[in-house]
Tab-separated table of C-alpha atoms in Angstrom:
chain	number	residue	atom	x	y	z
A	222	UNK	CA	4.780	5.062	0.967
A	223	UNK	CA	1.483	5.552	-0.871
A	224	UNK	CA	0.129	8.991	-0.671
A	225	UNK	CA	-3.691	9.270	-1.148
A	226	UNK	CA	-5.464	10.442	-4.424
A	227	UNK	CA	-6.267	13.609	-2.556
A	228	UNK	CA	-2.294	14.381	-2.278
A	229	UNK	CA	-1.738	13.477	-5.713
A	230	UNK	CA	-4.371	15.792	-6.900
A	231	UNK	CA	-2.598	18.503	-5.011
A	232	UNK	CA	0.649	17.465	-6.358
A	233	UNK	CA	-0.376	17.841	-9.877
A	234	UNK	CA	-2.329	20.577	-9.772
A	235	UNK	CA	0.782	22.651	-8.062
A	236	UNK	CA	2.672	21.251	-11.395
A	237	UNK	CA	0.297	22.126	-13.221
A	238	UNK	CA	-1.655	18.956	-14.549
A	239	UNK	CA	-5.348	20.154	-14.955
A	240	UNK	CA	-7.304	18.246	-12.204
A	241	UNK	CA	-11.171	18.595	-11.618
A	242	UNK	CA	-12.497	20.605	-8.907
A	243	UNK	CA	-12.874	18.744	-5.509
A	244	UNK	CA	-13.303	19.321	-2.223
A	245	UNK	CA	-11.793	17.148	0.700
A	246	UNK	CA	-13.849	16.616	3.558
A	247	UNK	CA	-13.705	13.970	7.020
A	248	UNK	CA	-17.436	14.698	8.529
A	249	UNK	CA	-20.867	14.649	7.208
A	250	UNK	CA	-21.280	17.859	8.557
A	251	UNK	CA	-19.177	19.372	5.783
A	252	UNK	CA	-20.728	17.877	2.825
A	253	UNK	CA	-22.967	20.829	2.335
A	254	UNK	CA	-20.276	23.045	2.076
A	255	UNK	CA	-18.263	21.284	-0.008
A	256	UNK	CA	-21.137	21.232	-2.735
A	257	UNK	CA	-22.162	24.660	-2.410
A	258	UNK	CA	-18.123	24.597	-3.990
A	259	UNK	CA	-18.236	22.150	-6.439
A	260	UNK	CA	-22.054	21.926	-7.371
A	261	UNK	CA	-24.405	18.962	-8.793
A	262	UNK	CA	-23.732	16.689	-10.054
A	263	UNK	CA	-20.337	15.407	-8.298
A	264	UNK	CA	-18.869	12.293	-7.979
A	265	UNK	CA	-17.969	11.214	-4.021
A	266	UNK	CA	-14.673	9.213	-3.647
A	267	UNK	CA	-13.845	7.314	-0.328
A	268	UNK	CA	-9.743	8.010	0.044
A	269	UNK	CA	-8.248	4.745	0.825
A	270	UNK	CA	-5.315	2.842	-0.321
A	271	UNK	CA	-6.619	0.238	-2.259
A	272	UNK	CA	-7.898	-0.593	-5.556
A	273	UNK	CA	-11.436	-1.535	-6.994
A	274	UNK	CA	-12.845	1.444	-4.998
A	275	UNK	CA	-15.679	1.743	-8.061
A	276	UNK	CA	-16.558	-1.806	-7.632
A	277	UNK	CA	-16.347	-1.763	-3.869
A	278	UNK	CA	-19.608	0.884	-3.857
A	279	UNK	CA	-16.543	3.574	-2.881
A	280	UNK	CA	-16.669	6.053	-5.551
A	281	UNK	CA	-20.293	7.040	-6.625
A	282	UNK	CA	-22.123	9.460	-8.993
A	283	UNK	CA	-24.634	11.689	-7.427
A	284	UNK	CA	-26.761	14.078	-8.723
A	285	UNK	CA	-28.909	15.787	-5.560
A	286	UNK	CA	-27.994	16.593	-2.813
A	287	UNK	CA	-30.299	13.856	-1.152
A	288	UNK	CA	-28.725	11.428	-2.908
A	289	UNK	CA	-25.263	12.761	-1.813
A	290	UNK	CA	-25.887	13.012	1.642
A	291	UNK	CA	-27.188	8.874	1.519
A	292	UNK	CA	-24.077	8.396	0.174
A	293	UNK	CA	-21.760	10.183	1.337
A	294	UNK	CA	-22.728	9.010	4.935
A	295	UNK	CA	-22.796	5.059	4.006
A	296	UNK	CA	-19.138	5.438	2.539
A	297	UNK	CA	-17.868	7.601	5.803
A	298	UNK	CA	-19.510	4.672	7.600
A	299	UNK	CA	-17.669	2.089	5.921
A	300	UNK	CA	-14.429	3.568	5.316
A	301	UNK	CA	-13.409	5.927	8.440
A	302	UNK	CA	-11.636	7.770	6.167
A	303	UNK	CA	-11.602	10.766	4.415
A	304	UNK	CA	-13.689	11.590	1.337
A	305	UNK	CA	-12.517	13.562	-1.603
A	306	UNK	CA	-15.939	15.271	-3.223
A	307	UNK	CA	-15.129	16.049	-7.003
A	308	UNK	CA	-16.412	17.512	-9.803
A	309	UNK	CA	-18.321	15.499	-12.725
A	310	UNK	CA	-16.636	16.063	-16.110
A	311	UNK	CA	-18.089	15.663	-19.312
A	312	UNK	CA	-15.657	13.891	-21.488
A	313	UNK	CA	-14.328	12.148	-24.865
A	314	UNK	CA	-12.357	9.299	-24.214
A	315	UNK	CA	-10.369	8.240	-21.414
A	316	UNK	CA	-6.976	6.988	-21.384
A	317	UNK	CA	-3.870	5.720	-18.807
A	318	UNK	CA	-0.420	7.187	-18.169
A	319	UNK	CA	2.175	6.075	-15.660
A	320	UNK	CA	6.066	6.626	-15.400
A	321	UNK	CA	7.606	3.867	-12.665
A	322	UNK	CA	11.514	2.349	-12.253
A	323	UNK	CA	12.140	-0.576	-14.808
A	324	UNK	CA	14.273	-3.013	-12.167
A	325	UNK	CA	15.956	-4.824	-15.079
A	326	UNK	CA	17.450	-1.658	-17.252
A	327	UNK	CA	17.404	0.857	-14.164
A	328	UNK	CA	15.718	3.188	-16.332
A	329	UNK	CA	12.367	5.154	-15.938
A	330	UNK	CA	9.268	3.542	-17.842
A	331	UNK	CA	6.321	5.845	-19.181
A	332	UNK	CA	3.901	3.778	-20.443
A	333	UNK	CA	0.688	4.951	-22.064
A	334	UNK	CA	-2.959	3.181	-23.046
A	335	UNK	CA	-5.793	4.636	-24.998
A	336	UNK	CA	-8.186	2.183	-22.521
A	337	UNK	CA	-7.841	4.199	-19.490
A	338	UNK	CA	-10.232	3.580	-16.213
A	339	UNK	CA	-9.451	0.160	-16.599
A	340	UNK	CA	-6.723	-2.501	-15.016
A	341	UNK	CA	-3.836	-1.624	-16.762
A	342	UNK	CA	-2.781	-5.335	-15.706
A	343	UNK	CA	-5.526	-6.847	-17.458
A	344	UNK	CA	-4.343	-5.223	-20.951
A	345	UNK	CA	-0.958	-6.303	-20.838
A	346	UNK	CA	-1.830	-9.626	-20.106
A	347	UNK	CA	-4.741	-10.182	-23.045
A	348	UNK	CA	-3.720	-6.996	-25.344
A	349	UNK	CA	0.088	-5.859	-24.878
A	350	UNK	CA	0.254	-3.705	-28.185
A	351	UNK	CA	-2.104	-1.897	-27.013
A	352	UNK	CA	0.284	-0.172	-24.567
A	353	UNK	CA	3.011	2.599	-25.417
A	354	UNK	CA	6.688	2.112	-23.565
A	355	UNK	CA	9.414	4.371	-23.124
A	356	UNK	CA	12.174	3.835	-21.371
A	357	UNK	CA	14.319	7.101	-20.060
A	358	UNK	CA	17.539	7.605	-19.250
A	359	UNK	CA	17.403	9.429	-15.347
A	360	UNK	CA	20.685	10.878	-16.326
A	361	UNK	CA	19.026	13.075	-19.021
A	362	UNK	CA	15.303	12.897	-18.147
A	363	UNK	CA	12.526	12.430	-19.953
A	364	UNK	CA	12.827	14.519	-23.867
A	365	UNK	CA	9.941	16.512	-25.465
A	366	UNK	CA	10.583	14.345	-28.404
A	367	UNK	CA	10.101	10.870	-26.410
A	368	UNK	CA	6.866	12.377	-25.239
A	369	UNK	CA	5.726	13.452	-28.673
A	370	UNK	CA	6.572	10.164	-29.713
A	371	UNK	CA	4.414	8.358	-26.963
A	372	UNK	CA	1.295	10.468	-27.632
A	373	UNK	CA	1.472	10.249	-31.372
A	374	UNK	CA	2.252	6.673	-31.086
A	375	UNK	CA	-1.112	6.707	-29.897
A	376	UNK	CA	-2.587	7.945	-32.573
A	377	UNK	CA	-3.764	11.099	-31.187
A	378	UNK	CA	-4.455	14.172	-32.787
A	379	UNK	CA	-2.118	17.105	-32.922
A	380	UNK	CA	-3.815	19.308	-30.050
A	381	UNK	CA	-4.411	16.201	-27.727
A	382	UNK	CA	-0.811	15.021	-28.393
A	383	UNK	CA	0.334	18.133	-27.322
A	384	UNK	CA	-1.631	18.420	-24.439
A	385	UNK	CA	-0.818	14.854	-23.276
A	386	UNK	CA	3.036	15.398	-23.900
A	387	UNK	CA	3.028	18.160	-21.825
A	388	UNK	CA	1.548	16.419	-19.233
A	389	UNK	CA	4.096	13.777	-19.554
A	390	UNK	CA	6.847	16.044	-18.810
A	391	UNK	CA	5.404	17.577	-15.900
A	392	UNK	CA	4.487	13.971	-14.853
A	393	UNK	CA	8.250	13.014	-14.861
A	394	UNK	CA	9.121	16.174	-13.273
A	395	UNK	CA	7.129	14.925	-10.057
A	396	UNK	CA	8.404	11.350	-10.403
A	397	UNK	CA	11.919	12.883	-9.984
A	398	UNK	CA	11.306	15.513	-7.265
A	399	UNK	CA	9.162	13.234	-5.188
A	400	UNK	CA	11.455	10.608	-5.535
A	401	UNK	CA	8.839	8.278	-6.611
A	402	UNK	CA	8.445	4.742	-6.928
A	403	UNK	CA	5.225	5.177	-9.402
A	404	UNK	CA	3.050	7.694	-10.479
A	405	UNK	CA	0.213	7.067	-12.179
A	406	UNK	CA	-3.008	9.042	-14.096
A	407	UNK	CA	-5.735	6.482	-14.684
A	408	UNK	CA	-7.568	7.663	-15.699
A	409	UNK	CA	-6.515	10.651	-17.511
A	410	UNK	CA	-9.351	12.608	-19.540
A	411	UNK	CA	-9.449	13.461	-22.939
A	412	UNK	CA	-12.363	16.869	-22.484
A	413	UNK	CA	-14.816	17.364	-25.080
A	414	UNK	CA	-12.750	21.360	-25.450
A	415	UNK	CA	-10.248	18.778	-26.075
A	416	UNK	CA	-8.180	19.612	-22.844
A	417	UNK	CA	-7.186	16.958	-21.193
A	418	UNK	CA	-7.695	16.476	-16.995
A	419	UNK	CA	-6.437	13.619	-14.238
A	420	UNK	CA	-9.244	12.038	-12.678
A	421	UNK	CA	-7.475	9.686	-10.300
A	422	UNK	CA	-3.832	9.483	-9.709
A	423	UNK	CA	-1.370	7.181	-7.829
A	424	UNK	CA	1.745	8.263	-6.274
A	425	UNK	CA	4.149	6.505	-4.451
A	426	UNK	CA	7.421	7.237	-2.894
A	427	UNK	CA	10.450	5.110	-1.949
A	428	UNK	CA	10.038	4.604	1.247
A	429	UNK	CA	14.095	4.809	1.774
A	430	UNK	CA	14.126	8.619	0.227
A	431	UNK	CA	11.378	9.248	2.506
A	432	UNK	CA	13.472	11.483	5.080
A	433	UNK	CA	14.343	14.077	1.587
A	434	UNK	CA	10.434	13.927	1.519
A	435	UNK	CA	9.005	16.340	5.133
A	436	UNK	CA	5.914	17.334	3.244
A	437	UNK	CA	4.414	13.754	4.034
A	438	UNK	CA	4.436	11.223	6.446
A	439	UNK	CA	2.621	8.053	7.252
A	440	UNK	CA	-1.084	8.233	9.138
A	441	UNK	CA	-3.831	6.169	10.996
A	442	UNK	CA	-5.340	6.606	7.694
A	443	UNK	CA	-2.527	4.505	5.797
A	444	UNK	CA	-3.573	1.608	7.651
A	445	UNK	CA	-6.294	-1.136	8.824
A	446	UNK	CA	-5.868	-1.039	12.201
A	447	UNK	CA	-3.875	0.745	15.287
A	448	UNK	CA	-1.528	-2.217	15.315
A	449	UNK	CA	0.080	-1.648	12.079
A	450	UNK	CA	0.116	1.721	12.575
A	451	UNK	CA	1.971	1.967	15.696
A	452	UNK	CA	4.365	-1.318	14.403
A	453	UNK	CA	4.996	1.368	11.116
A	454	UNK	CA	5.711	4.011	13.578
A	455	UNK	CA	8.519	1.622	14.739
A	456	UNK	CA	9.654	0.302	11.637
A	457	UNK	CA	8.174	-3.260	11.939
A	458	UNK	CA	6.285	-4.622	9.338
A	459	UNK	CA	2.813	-5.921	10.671
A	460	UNK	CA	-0.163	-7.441	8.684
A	461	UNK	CA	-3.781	-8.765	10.232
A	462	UNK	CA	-5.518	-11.800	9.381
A	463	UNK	CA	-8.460	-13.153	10.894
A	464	UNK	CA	-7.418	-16.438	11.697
A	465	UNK	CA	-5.759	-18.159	14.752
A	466	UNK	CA	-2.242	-18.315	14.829
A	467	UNK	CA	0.228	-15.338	15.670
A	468	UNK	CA	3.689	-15.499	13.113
A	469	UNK	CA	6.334	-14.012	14.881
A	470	UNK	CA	8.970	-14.467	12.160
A	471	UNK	CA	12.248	-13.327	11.092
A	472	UNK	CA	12.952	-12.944	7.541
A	473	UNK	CA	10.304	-12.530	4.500
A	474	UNK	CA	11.264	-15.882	2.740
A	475	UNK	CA	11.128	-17.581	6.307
A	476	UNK	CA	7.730	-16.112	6.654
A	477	UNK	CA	6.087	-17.265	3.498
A	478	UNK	CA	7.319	-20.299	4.379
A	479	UNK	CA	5.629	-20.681	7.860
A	480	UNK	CA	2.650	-19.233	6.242
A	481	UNK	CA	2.281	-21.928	3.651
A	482	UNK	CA	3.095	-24.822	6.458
A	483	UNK	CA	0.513	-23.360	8.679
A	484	UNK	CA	-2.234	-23.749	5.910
A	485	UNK	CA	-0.947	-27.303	4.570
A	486	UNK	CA	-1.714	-28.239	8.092
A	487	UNK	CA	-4.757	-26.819	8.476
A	488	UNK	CA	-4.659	-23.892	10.442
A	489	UNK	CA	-4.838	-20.098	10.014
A	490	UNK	CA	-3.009	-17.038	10.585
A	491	UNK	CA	-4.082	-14.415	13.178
A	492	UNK	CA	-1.429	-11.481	11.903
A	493	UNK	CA	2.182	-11.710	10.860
A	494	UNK	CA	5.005	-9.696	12.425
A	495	UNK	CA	8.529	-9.212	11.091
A	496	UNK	CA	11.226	-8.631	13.517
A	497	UNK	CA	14.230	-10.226	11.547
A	498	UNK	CA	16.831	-7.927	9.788
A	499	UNK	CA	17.424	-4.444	11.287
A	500	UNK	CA	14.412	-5.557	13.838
A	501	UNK	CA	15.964	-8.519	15.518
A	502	UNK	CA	17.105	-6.522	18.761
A	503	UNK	CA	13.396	-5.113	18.951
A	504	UNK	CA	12.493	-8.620	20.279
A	505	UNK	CA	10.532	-7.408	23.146
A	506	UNK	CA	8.966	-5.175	21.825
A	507	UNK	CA	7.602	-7.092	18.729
A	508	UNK	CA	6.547	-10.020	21.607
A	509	UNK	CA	4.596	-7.104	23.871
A	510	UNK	CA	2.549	-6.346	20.557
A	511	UNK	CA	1.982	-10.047	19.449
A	512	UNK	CA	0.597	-10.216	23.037
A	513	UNK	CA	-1.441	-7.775	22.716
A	514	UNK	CA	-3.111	-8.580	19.435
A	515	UNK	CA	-4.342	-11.425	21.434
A	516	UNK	CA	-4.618	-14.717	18.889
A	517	UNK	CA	-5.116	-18.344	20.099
A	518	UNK	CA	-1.242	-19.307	19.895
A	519	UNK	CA	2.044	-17.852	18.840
A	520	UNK	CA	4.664	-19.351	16.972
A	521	UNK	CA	7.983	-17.567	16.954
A	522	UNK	CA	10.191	-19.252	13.711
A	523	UNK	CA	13.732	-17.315	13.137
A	524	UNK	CA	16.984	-18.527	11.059
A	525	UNK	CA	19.379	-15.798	11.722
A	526	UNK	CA	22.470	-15.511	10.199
A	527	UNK	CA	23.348	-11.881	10.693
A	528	UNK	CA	20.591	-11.616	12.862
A	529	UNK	CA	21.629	-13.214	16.476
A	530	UNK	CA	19.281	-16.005	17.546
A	531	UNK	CA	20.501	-15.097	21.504
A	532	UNK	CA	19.616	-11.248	21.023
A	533	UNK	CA	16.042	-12.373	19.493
A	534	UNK	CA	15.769	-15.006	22.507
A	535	UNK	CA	17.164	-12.726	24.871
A	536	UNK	CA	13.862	-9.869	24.388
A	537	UNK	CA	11.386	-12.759	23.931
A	538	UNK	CA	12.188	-13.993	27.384
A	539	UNK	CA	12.321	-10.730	29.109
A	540	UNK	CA	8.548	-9.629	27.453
A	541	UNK	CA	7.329	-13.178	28.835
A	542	UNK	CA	8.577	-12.510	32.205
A	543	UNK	CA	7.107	-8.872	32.492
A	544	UNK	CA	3.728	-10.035	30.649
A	545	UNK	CA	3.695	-13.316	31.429
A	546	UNK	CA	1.427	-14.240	29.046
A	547	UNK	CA	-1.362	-16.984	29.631
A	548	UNK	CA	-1.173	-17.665	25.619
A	549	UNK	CA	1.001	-20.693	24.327
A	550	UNK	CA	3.757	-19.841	22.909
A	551	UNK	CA	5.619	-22.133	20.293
A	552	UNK	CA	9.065	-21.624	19.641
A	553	UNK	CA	11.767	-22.607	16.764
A	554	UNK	CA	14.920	-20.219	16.721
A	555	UNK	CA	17.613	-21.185	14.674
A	556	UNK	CA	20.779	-19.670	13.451
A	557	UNK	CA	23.787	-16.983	14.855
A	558	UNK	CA	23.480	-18.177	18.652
A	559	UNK	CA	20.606	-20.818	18.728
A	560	UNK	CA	22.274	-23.087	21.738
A	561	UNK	CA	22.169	-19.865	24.115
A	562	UNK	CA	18.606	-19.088	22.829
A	563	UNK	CA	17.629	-22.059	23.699
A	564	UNK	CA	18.892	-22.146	26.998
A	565	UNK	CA	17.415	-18.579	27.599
A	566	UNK	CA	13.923	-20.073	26.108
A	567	UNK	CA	13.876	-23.037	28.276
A	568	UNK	CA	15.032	-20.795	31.562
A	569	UNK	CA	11.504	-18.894	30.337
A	570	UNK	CA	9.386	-22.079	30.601
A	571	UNK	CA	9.449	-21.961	26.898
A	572	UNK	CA	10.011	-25.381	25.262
A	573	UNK	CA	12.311	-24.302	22.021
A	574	UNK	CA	11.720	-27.014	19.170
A	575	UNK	CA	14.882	-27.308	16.199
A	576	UNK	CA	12.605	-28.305	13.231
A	577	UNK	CA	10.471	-25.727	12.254
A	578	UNK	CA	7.799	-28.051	10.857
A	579	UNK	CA	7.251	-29.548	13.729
A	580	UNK	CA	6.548	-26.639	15.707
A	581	UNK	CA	4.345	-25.683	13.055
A	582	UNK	CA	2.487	-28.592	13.385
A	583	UNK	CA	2.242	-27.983	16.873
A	584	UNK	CA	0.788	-25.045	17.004
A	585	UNK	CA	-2.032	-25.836	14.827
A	586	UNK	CA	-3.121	-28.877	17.204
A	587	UNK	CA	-2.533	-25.871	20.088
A	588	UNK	CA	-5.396	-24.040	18.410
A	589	UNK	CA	-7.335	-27.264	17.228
A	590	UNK	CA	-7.145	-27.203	13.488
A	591	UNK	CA	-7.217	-30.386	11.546
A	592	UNK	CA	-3.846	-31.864	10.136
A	593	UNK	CA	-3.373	-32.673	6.494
């Protein structure tokens, strides 16, 4: 789960990471308020979970309040969300820190960057030795010395390395007691007292330590729309498209494949639900919302192994008989079961296809796109 800058912030200044002054606010109405706190000029900061908020007109510079309120009301506008009003810092230089889980070693990785306030992605691929690594042993945690060793390897100065390494530490600290995933200062602030302050921060947790973690749960605000909210309320992965077809899949791999076969043959994908895996017996359930998101067709594509083909077919036919949907509905269950799902599918009025490129195909001349 990604928590928004806002909770970082909070988590790093109860660490004690220095953080700039801010103010959180959800209406207009408390803009005024929120400057009397943190005075002119400020920098307004729409909180949502995605990146490219400076180039997406999301954070912005002000320096009246005229100006603020303009602003502050056409990002509320665009966003919904919350909006995190923060103090404008004079400083140095500007540089990145982040500790995450190296897959490979199963260690910790700090890395470090002079070039903060940039895509860290974009500097490993085109300038690499540019970036400090570390790798730490969980067992022990993360040394003084391999912090020292990070900050001078950056060529800082004594009092800035000793600042940064301290922020390092308390950095890790989080990453452990959070049971995070990533956390990340980019970027952090080099101050021209030469103190050193996080201006944005990523944190997120693993979503499977997430009942050890009370203090934060998902929101409306963690997502696009109610639909993926309330399928994240029940565990089922949901994503919106804008196009015309409804995946009702089961299994990721599966999925991508379907995907990719829907756009060879020309047609597009309305939203994509998951309800293989632990899901499979939430059939009915994952149908009733499909339904409800209303796209032009939906194509059901499983290959259970584990997951039972009959169980999946079973709650598909009993949401089509309480619904009874006037949408077509394509269907190509395979796997665990797939002769009594296909009986139950055809008892349903649902014709139940064995070759899921066909039904692909078939769906796409359902909704009237244009074969390859």
């Amino acid at each position: 789960m990604k928590l928004f800058e806002y909770q970082a912030k909070e988590l790093f200044a109860e660490s004690g990471i220095p953080i700039p002054q801010n103010a959180l606010i959800g209406d207009i109405s408390e803009l005024n308020s929120a400057l009397e706190k943190i005075g002119l000029p400020c920098v307004l900061k729409a909180q949502v979970l995605q990146g490219g908020r400076g180039k997406a007109g999301l954070v912005k510079f002000v320096r009246t309040k005229e100006e603020a309120q303009k602003e502050a009301e056409r990002i509320l506008e665009a966003t919904g969300k919350k909006l995190l009003v923060e103090e404008a810092v004079p400083y140095e230089r500007e540089m990145y820190v982040s500790i995450t889980v190296d897959a490979a070693s199963g260690l910790a990785m700090v890395m470090a960057c002079l070039e903060g306030g940039v895509d860290i992605e974009q500097i490993a691929r085109t300038t690499p030795e540019k970036i400090i690594k570390e790798k730490v042993d969980m067992s022990l945690g993360l040394m003084a010395y391999q912090a020292d060793n990070i900050m001078y390897g950056l060529g800082l100065e004594q009092s800035a390395a000793k600042e940064g390494s301290k922020i390092l530490l308390k950095l890790y600290q989080l990453f452990v007691k959070y049971n995070a995933e990533l956390v990340e200062i980019n970027p952090l602030m080099i101050l021209r007292d030469g103190t050193m302050a996080a201006a944005d921060g990523k944190f997120n947790l693993d979503d499977n330590a997430l009942y050890k973690q009370n203090r934060f749960s998902l929101t409306r605000d963690h997502y696009k729309s109610d639909f993926e909210y309330e399928a994240a309320l029940d565990g089922i992965p949901y994503i919106a498209f804008e196009g015309d077809i409804g995946m009702m899949v089961a299994g990721a791999g599966l999925a991508n494949v379907v995907l990719d076969l829907i756009h060879y043959y020309g047609g597009t994908v309305a939203n994509y639900l998951e309800f293989g895996g632990p899901n499979y017996h939430k059939a009915q359930q994952c149908m009733k919302m499909m339904l409800k998101a209303k796209p032009k067709c939906i194509l059901i594509a499983t290959f259970g192994t584990i997951a039972r083909a009959d169980v999946m077919a079973q709650g598909i036919v009993e949401a089509v008989k309480e619904l009874k949907p006037e949408i077509p509905i394509v269907a190509v269950i395979r796997g665990t079961g797939e002769e009594d799902a296909q009986k139950l599918l055809r008892s349903a009025g649902l014709p139940s296809l064995s070759d899921t490129e066909e039904a692909v195909r078939k769906a796409v001349e359902i909704v009237g796109g244009a074969e390859n």
